[in-house]
Coordinates of C-alpha atoms in Angstrom, one line a residue:
X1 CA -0.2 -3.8 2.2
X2 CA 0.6 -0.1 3.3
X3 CA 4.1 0.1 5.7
X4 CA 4.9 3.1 7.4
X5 CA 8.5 2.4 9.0
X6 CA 10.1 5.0 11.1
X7 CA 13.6 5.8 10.8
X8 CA 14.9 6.4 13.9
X9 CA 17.0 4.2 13.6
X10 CA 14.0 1.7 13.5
X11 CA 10.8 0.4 9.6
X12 CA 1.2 -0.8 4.3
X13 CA -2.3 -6.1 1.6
X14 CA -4.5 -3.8 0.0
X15 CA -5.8 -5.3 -0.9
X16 CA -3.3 -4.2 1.5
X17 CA -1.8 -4.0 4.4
X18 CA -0.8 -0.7 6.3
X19 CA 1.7 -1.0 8.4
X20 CA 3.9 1.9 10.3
X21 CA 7.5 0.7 10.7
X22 CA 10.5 1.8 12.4
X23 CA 14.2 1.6 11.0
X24 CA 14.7 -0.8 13.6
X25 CA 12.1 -3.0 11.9
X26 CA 9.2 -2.4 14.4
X27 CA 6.2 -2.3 12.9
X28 CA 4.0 0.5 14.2
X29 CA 0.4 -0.2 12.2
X30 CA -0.6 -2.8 10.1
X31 CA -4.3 -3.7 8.7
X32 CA -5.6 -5.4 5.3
X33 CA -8.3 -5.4 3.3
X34 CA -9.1 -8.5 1.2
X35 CA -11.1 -7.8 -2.1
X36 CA -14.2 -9.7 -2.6
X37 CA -13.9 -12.5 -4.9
X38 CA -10.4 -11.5 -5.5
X39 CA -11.4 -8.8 -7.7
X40 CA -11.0 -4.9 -7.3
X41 CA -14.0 -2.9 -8.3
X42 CA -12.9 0.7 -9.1
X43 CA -15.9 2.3 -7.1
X44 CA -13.7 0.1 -3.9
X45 CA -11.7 2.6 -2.4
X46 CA -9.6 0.8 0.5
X47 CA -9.1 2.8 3.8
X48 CA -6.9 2.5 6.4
X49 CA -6.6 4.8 9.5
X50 CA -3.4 4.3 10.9
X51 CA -2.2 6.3 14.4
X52 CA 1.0 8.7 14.3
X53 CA 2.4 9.3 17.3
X54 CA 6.2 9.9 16.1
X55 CA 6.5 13.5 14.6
X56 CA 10.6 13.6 15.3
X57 CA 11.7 10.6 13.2
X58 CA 11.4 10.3 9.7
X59 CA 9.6 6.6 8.5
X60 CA 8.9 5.2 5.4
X61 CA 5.3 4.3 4.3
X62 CA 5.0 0.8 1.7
X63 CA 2.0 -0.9 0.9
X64 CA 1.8 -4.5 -0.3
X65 CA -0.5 -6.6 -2.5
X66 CA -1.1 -9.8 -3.2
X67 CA -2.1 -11.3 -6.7
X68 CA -3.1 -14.1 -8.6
X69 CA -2.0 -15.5 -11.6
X70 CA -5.3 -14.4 -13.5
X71 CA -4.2 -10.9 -12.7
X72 CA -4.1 -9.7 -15.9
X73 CA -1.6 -6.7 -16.4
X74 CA 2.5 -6.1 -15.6
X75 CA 1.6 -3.0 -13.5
X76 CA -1.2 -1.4 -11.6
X77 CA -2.2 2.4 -11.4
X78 CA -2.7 3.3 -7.6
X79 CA -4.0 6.5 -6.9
X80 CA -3.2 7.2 -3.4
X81 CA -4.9 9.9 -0.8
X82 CA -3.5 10.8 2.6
X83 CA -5.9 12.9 4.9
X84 CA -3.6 14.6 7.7
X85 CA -5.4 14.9 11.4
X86 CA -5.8 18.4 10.5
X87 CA -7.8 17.7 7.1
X88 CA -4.7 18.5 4.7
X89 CA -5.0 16.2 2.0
X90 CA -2.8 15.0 -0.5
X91 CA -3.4 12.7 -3.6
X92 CA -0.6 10.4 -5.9
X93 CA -1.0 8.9 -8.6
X94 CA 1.3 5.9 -8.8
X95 CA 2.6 3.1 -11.2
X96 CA 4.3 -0.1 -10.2
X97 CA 5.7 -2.8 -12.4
X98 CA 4.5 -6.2 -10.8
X99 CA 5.7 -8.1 -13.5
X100 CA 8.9 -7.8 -15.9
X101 CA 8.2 -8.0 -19.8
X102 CA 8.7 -11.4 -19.9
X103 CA 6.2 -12.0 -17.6
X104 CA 8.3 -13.1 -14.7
X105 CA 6.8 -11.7 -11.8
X106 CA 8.3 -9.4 -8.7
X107 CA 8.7 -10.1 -5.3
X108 CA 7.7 -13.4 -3.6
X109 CA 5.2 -16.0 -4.7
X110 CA 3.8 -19.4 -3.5
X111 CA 1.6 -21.5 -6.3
X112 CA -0.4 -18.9 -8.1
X113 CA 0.0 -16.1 -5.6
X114 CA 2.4 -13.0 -5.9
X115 CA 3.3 -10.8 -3.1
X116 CA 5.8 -7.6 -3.4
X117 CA 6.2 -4.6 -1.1
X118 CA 5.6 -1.7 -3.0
X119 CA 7.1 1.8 -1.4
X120 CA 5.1 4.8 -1.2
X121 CA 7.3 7.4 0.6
X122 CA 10.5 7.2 2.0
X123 CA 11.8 9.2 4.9
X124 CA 9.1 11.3 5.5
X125 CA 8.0 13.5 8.6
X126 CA 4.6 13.4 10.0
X127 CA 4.2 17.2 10.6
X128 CA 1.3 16.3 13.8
X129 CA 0.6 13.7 15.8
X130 CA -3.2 11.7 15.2
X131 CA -4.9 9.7 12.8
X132 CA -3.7 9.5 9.4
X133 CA -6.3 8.1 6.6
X134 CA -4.9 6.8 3.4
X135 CA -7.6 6.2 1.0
X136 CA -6.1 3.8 -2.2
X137 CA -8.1 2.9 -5.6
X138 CA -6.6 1.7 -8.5
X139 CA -6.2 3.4 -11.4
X140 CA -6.4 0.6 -14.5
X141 CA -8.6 1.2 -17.3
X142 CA -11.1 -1.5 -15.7
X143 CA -13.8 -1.1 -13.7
X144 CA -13.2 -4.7 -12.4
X145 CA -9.6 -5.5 -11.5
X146 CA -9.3 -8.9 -11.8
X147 CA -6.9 -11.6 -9.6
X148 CA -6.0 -8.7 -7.1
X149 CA -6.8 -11.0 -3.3
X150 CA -5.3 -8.6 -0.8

């Protein structure tokens, strides 16, 4: 899931959902995109077009995702590209622990299911009003990602 929460002062299931929130708690854009038989191929790049309209307040932009318990790793490799209305485009490469090292996972889970919120930027302007495309593939050293749902 992708959040994008705006800050003034109101608040993305990849896999994800995006979603563009205001401090306030207001979410401004959600979508998801549910992998095909739970697993992530690397070629499976998820897009999301979400619309800015707020270029005074700062938000914060969080994706979340959703696993299984045959997911087979502590932490996923996201790399992450955001394509600007104006075609500036900017790429991060990203780690996030979904599990400690005793295997106990983060965030909230029902039967075999995990979900946690996992925050991209915090804060951040929107320079121009328009469509914003964030482009997100994982970056694990399989070309099939295993127990990955949303």
């Amino acid at each position: 899931m992708v959040k994008i929460k705006d800050k003034n002062p109101y608040f993305l299931v990849l896999l994800f959902t995006l979603l563009l929130n205001s401090c306030n708690s207001d979410i401004l854009f959600t979508d998801s995109a549910a992998m095909p038989d739970n697993t992530w191929d690397l070629s499976n790049i998820v897009h999301f077009s979400a619309p800015v309209n707020d270029t005074i307040n700062p938000s914060d932009v969080s994706f979340t995702i959703r696993t299984g318990a045959d997911y087979p790793f502590r932490n996923i490799y996201l790399f992450v590209t955001t394509v600007a209305p104006d075609g500036n485009t900017i790429t991060d490469t990203l780690e996030y622990d979904l599990a400690d090292e005793k295997g106990n996972w983060s965030g909230k889970g029902f039967g075999d299911v995990h979900e946690l919120s996992l925050p991209y930027k915090s804060n951040v302007f929107f320079p121009e009003g328009g469509i914003y495309d964030f482009r997100i593939q994982h970056g694990m050293r399989v070309v099939d990602l295993n127990g990955v749902y949303d």
